Amino acid sequence: MNDNTRGILFMILAMATMLTSDTVVKSVAQELPLFQIIFIRHIFMTIGLGVMALRDGGFRFRPTPQQTRLVTLRTIGECGIVCFYMTALTMIPLGTGTALFQLQPLAVTLAAALFLAQPIGPRRLLAIIVGFAGVLLIVRPGTEVFGLGGVLVLLAVVCVCLRDVTTRILGASVPASVLAVMGSTALLILSFVIMMVQGNWAPVSLAQFGLILAGACFLMVGYLAMVFAMRFGDIAAISPFRYVALVFGILYGFLFFGEIPQPIMLLGSVIIVASGLYSFLRERTLRAKDEATRV
């Protein structure tokens, strides 16, 4: 098994486990308040990530004022992703939410061009426009998907842009374990505050607690698998397999919630994925030409 194959398998594992965690949250949220679930989940997440940061020596890191500002912005983005996306999944089908969320690679490309002055040619710009057209096919203005649930997924995509742009500016100057544990700690605190404001703590059964713990474990495995995926082989060969998440989202929606994807939603999903893959491959081609020119 070569490195690319290992990386692809880890990417598929990451997408499967992360979607499994989302499915658990969506299922348990039918019985328990969402932010209570997030609070309980991130108790375990924060402990687990804290152990990883301690092992990696992350707690010895001392940020500069600029790094502190960037880490704060990144943490806000991380919190927004979870809060907006998880709330959206309680309102719209899992497959639909997953499909809309696949807009993130295109959105990050656009954000990098706007805020990091990274070049973006007319072809990739056209791919982004086509991807947004795919979104319109999924939400279909005038339907229930175009309501608050769809808007929340798009806000989550905006937060992905904030997180990824600030992460790119930070580069390797801040340990990944520090970023992860800070994001989880912030979500723990934020969910606790929201839960107290709402005042709707509900008794948790042993089965529900077990499901939340399992969801936390699946998410941890997803984080680790994503790290391993990026360490093996060619990123250009591995990254497109992020779109496997769409397959798991539609499959889990059908198996656990009886969601039947509409043909128009599937068409919009194909358009988004195709646009994202084209944009990614185009960037890869341009990078290869640039490297050949330098040589």
Tab-separated table of C-alpha atoms in Angstrom:
chain	number	residue	atom	x	y	z
A	1	MET	CA	0.000	0.000	0.000
A	2	ASN	CA	1.586	3.288	-1.107
A	3	ASP	CA	1.374	6.631	0.700
A	4	ASN	CA	-1.384	8.022	-1.516
A	5	THR	CA	-3.568	4.989	-0.839
A	6	ARG	CA	-3.003	5.343	2.910
A	7	GLY	CA	-3.858	9.043	2.752
A	8	ILE	CA	-7.049	8.371	0.780
A	9	LEU	CA	-8.155	5.684	3.238
A	10	PHE	CA	-7.535	8.022	6.179
A	11	MET	CA	-9.505	10.786	4.424
A	12	ILE	CA	-12.454	8.436	3.846
A	13	LEU	CA	-12.243	7.347	7.497
A	14	ALA	CA	-12.220	11.008	8.591
A	15	MET	CA	-15.305	11.850	6.542
A	16	ALA	CA	-17.162	8.725	7.702
A	17	THR	CA	-16.472	9.278	11.407
A	18	MET	CA	-17.232	13.017	11.305
A	19	LEU	CA	-20.557	12.374	9.541
A	20	THR	CA	-21.277	9.638	12.075
A	21	SER	CA	-20.753	12.172	14.853
A	22	ASP	CA	-23.096	14.634	13.095
A	23	THR	CA	-25.693	11.866	12.758
A	24	VAL	CA	-25.479	11.094	16.468
A	25	VAL	CA	-26.008	14.761	17.359
A	26	LYS	CA	-28.963	15.098	14.985
A	27	SER	CA	-30.536	11.942	16.437
A	28	VAL	CA	-30.065	12.812	20.114
A	29	ALA	CA	-31.140	16.431	19.474
A	30	GLN	CA	-34.660	15.086	18.861
A	31	GLU	CA	-34.796	14.352	22.589
A	32	LEU	CA	-32.282	16.696	24.251
A	33	PRO	CA	-31.462	20.419	23.805
A	34	LEU	CA	-28.752	20.843	21.165
A	35	PHE	CA	-26.371	22.950	23.251
A	36	GLN	CA	-26.634	20.530	26.142
A	37	ILE	CA	-25.404	17.822	23.753
A	38	ILE	CA	-22.576	20.050	22.512
A	39	PHE	CA	-21.613	20.872	26.119
A	40	ILE	CA	-21.436	17.210	27.167
A	41	ARG	CA	-19.606	16.234	23.965
A	42	HIS	CA	-16.981	18.912	24.368
A	43	ILE	CA	-16.225	17.951	27.943
A	44	PHE	CA	-14.765	14.751	26.516
A	45	MET	CA	-13.351	16.504	23.457
A	46	THR	CA	-11.525	19.110	25.539
A	47	ILE	CA	-10.046	16.478	27.849
A	48	GLY	CA	-8.900	14.325	24.927
A	49	LEU	CA	-7.447	17.218	22.949
A	50	GLY	CA	-5.867	18.618	26.118
A	51	VAL	CA	-4.020	15.334	26.654
A	52	MET	CA	-2.788	15.494	23.051
A	53	ALA	CA	-1.627	19.097	23.498
A	54	LEU	CA	0.144	18.188	26.738
A	55	ARG	CA	1.884	15.269	25.044
A	56	ASP	CA	2.977	17.483	22.121
A	57	GLY	CA	4.240	20.220	24.433
A	58	GLY	CA	1.595	22.621	23.160
A	59	PHE	CA	1.023	24.223	26.559
A	60	ARG	CA	4.556	25.612	26.500
A	61	PHE	CA	3.595	27.792	23.533
A	62	ARG	CA	3.541	31.560	24.232
A	63	PRO	CA	1.756	33.523	21.488
A	64	THR	CA	2.648	37.017	20.345
A	65	PRO	CA	-0.107	39.687	20.420
A	66	GLN	CA	-0.701	39.252	16.678
A	67	GLN	CA	-0.921	35.474	17.045
A	68	THR	CA	-3.371	35.942	19.910
A	69	ARG	CA	-5.654	38.052	17.719
A	70	LEU	CA	-5.503	35.538	14.875
A	71	VAL	CA	-6.104	32.578	17.184
A	72	THR	CA	-9.089	34.414	18.679
A	73	LEU	CA	-10.558	34.992	15.205
A	74	ARG	CA	-9.939	31.367	14.303
A	75	THR	CA	-11.626	30.201	17.500
A	76	ILE	CA	-14.663	32.393	16.738
A	77	GLY	CA	-14.829	30.744	13.321
A	78	GLU	CA	-14.573	27.266	14.862
A	79	CYS	CA	-17.403	28.031	17.289
A	80	GLY	CA	-19.546	29.457	14.496
A	81	ILE	CA	-19.103	26.350	12.357
A	82	VAL	CA	-20.319	23.998	15.073
A	83	CYS	CA	-23.139	26.195	16.367
A	84	PHE	CA	-24.552	27.173	12.965
A	85	TYR	CA	-24.113	23.790	11.281
A	86	MET	CA	-25.388	21.675	14.160
A	87	THR	CA	-28.408	23.951	14.598
A	88	ALA	CA	-29.104	23.701	10.867
A	89	LEU	CA	-29.074	19.896	11.006
A	90	THR	CA	-31.941	19.982	13.486
A	91	MET	CA	-34.005	21.864	10.868
A	92	ILE	CA	-33.146	20.345	7.478
A	93	PRO	CA	-32.338	16.837	6.170
A	94	LEU	CA	-28.830	15.549	6.878
A	95	GLY	CA	-28.117	14.943	3.182
A	96	THR	CA	-29.190	18.462	2.257
A	97	GLY	CA	-27.093	20.056	4.998
A	98	THR	CA	-24.068	17.974	4.009
A	99	ALA	CA	-24.514	18.921	0.341
A	100	LEU	CA	-24.687	22.645	1.109
A	101	PHE	CA	-21.652	22.356	3.363
A	102	GLN	CA	-19.590	21.038	0.425
A	103	LEU	CA	-19.531	24.630	-0.834
A	104	GLN	CA	-16.726	25.327	1.654
A	105	PRO	CA	-13.688	24.582	-0.605
A	106	LEU	CA	-14.984	27.015	-3.233
A	107	ALA	CA	-15.805	29.621	-0.589
A	108	VAL	CA	-12.344	29.319	0.964
A	109	THR	CA	-10.743	29.772	-2.479
A	110	LEU	CA	-12.745	32.972	-2.952
A	111	ALA	CA	-11.928	34.193	0.565
A	112	ALA	CA	-8.212	33.562	0.018
A	113	ALA	CA	-8.363	35.660	-3.153
A	114	LEU	CA	-10.176	38.500	-1.383
A	115	PHE	CA	-8.283	38.609	1.915
A	116	LEU	CA	-4.907	36.983	1.191
A	117	ALA	CA	-4.471	38.422	-2.317
A	118	GLN	CA	-4.009	34.928	-3.700
A	119	PRO	CA	-4.427	34.930	-7.487
A	120	ILE	CA	-7.642	33.497	-8.885
A	121	GLY	CA	-8.077	33.228	-12.624
A	122	PRO	CA	-11.301	33.560	-14.618
A	123	ARG	CA	-11.714	29.776	-14.861
A	124	ARG	CA	-11.696	29.225	-11.122
A	125	LEU	CA	-13.900	32.264	-10.627
A	126	LEU	CA	-16.368	30.739	-13.086
A	127	ALA	CA	-16.190	27.436	-11.169
A	128	ILE	CA	-17.109	29.296	-7.966
A	129	ILE	CA	-20.084	30.946	-9.688
A	130	VAL	CA	-21.242	27.567	-11.026
A	131	GLY	CA	-20.869	26.102	-7.524
A	132	PHE	CA	-23.124	28.800	-6.101
A	133	ALA	CA	-25.630	27.974	-8.853
A	134	GLY	CA	-25.577	24.412	-7.508
A	135	VAL	CA	-26.439	25.804	-4.087
A	136	LEU	CA	-29.476	27.570	-5.548
A	137	LEU	CA	-30.635	24.270	-7.006
A	138	ILE	CA	-30.445	22.666	-3.574
A	139	VAL	CA	-32.101	25.436	-1.552
A	140	ARG	CA	-34.596	26.296	-4.326
A	141	PRO	CA	-35.788	29.755	-3.197
A	142	GLY	CA	-39.368	29.455	-2.017
A	143	THR	CA	-38.945	26.028	-0.409
A	144	GLU	CA	-38.401	25.212	3.270
A	145	VAL	CA	-34.665	24.569	2.655
A	146	PHE	CA	-34.321	28.241	1.728
A	147	GLY	CA	-35.399	29.097	5.262
A	148	LEU	CA	-33.356	29.433	8.428
A	149	GLY	CA	-31.748	25.979	8.173
A	150	GLY	CA	-30.190	26.671	4.769
A	151	VAL	CA	-29.063	30.132	5.861
A	152	LEU	CA	-27.361	28.655	8.928
A	153	VAL	CA	-25.389	26.184	6.793
A	154	LEU	CA	-24.204	29.064	4.604
A	155	LEU	CA	-23.209	31.010	7.732
A	156	ALA	CA	-21.247	27.935	8.816
A	157	VAL	CA	-19.455	28.043	5.452
A	158	VAL	CA	-18.584	31.717	6.105
A	159	CYS	CA	-17.134	30.637	9.454
A	160	VAL	CA	-15.089	27.946	7.673
A	161	CYS	CA	-13.582	30.741	5.581
A	162	LEU	CA	-12.719	32.729	8.719
A	163	ARG	CA	-11.144	29.685	10.351
A	164	ASP	CA	-9.153	28.568	7.305
A	165	VAL	CA	-7.929	32.036	6.282
A	166	THR	CA	-6.658	32.791	9.784
A	167	THR	CA	-5.132	29.308	9.985
A	168	ARG	CA	-3.312	29.950	6.714
A	169	ILE	CA	-1.969	33.277	8.013
A	170	LEU	CA	-0.765	31.602	11.204
A	171	GLY	CA	0.925	28.822	9.224
A	172	ALA	CA	2.945	26.460	11.397
A	173	SER	CA	3.748	29.134	13.977
A	174	VAL	CA	1.082	27.814	16.368
A	175	PRO	CA	0.937	24.086	17.218
A	176	ALA	CA	-2.128	22.348	15.752
A	177	SER	CA	-2.898	20.759	19.118
A	178	VAL	CA	-3.126	24.236	20.701
A	179	LEU	CA	-5.588	25.426	18.056
A	180	ALA	CA	-7.693	22.295	18.504
A	181	VAL	CA	-7.883	22.445	22.301
A	182	MET	CA	-8.634	26.184	22.276
A	183	GLY	CA	-11.492	25.676	19.827
A	184	SER	CA	-12.937	22.849	21.886
A	185	THR	CA	-12.583	24.796	25.159
A	186	ALA	CA	-14.331	27.809	23.629
A	187	LEU	CA	-17.194	25.595	22.438
A	188	LEU	CA	-17.441	24.067	25.900
A	189	ILE	CA	-17.758	27.501	27.503
A	190	LEU	CA	-20.079	28.907	24.820
A	191	SER	CA	-22.449	25.929	24.920
A	192	PHE	CA	-22.578	26.129	28.721
A	193	VAL	CA	-23.474	29.837	28.605
A	194	ILE	CA	-26.172	29.309	25.971
A	195	MET	CA	-27.519	26.330	27.886
A	196	MET	CA	-27.759	28.380	31.094
A	197	VAL	CA	-29.440	31.286	29.282
A	198	GLN	CA	-31.980	28.948	27.712
A	199	GLY	CA	-32.488	27.228	31.055
A	200	ASN	CA	-33.635	23.992	29.465
A	201	TRP	CA	-31.331	21.314	30.910
A	202	ALA	CA	-32.986	17.933	30.451
A	203	PRO	CA	-32.302	14.649	32.260
A	204	VAL	CA	-29.874	12.482	30.287
A	205	SER	CA	-30.489	8.750	30.125
A	206	LEU	CA	-27.644	6.249	30.107
A	207	ALA	CA	-28.352	5.450	26.441
A	208	GLN	CA	-28.279	9.129	25.461
A	209	PHE	CA	-25.069	9.677	27.409
A	210	GLY	CA	-23.528	6.686	25.668
A	211	LEU	CA	-24.505	8.047	22.263
A	212	ILE	CA	-23.029	11.481	23.027
A	213	LEU	CA	-19.805	9.854	24.254
A	214	ALA	CA	-19.688	7.721	21.105
A	215	GLY	CA	-20.212	10.837	18.987
A	216	ALA	CA	-17.297	12.537	20.754
A	217	CYS	CA	-15.103	9.502	20.125
A	218	PHE	CA	-16.073	9.412	16.444
A	219	LEU	CA	-15.209	13.104	16.129
A	220	MET	CA	-11.841	12.585	17.812
A	221	VAL	CA	-11.075	9.729	15.427
A	222	GLY	CA	-12.107	12.014	12.564
A	223	TYR	CA	-9.689	14.723	13.697
A	224	LEU	CA	-6.827	12.231	13.996
A	225	ALA	CA	-7.641	10.578	10.663
A	226	MET	CA	-7.628	13.994	8.972
A	227	VAL	CA	-4.176	14.724	10.395
A	228	PHE	CA	-2.858	11.357	9.179
A	229	ALA	CA	-4.498	11.869	5.770
A	230	MET	CA	-2.583	15.108	5.296
A	231	ARG	CA	0.696	13.492	6.335
A	232	PHE	CA	0.626	10.754	3.700
A	233	GLY	CA	1.167	11.119	-0.028
A	234	ASP	CA	0.192	13.913	-2.375
A	235	ILE	CA	-2.404	16.332	-1.002
A	236	ALA	CA	-3.656	16.852	-4.550
A	237	ALA	CA	-4.541	13.157	-4.728
A	238	ILE	CA	-6.091	13.006	-1.273
A	239	SER	CA	-8.076	16.236	-0.817
A	240	PRO	CA	-10.775	15.482	-3.449
A	241	PHE	CA	-11.902	12.571	-1.281
A	242	ARG	CA	-13.336	15.114	1.158
A	243	TYR	CA	-16.428	14.947	-1.040
A	244	VAL	CA	-17.023	11.392	0.189
A	245	ALA	CA	-18.774	13.208	3.057
A	246	LEU	CA	-21.680	13.854	0.707
A	247	VAL	CA	-22.130	10.118	0.117
A	248	PHE	CA	-22.165	9.402	3.847
A	249	GLY	CA	-24.520	12.319	4.500
A	250	ILE	CA	-27.093	11.064	1.981
A	251	LEU	CA	-26.657	7.430	3.105
A	252	TYR	CA	-27.009	8.198	6.831
A	253	GLY	CA	-29.971	10.475	6.154
A	254	PHE	CA	-31.735	7.626	4.357
A	255	LEU	CA	-30.825	4.900	6.860
A	256	PHE	CA	-31.466	6.741	10.128
A	257	PHE	CA	-33.993	9.449	9.294
A	258	GLY	CA	-35.816	8.091	6.261
A	259	GLU	CA	-34.715	11.030	4.094
A	260	ILE	CA	-35.239	10.494	0.360
A	261	PRO	CA	-32.978	12.823	-1.658
A	262	GLN	CA	-34.780	14.689	-4.415
A	263	PRO	CA	-33.283	14.556	-7.951
A	264	ILE	CA	-32.870	18.351	-8.007
A	265	MET	CA	-30.874	18.175	-4.755
A	266	LEU	CA	-28.646	15.442	-6.191
A	267	LEU	CA	-28.087	17.537	-9.331
A	268	GLY	CA	-27.105	20.561	-7.245
A	269	SER	CA	-24.742	18.369	-5.222
A	270	VAL	CA	-23.074	17.050	-8.384
A	271	ILE	CA	-22.609	20.617	-9.653
A	272	ILE	CA	-21.024	21.757	-6.365
A	273	VAL	CA	-18.674	18.752	-6.239
A	274	ALA	CA	-17.729	19.079	-9.914
A	275	SER	CA	-17.025	22.807	-9.484
A	276	GLY	CA	-14.910	22.150	-6.415
A	277	LEU	CA	-12.929	19.391	-8.110
A	278	TYR	CA	-12.331	21.547	-11.188
A	279	SER	CA	-11.153	24.467	-9.066
A	280	PHE	CA	-8.845	22.171	-7.108
A	281	LEU	CA	-7.385	20.523	-10.202
A	282	ARG	CA	-6.942	23.903	-11.890
A	283	GLU	CA	-4.985	25.177	-8.888
A	284	ARG	CA	-2.865	22.035	-8.983
A	285	THR	CA	-2.094	22.548	-12.693
A	286	LEU	CA	-1.110	26.181	-12.191
A	287	ARG	CA	1.091	25.281	-9.243
A	288	ALA	CA	2.860	22.617	-11.291
A	289	LYS	CA	3.476	25.125	-14.111
A	290	ASP	CA	4.815	27.667	-11.630
A	291	GLU	CA	7.219	25.125	-10.128
A	292	ALA	CA	8.380	24.065	-13.617
A	293	THR	CA	9.041	27.716	-14.497
A	294	ARG	CA	11.154	28.216	-11.374
A	295	VAL	CA	13.228	25.168	-12.198
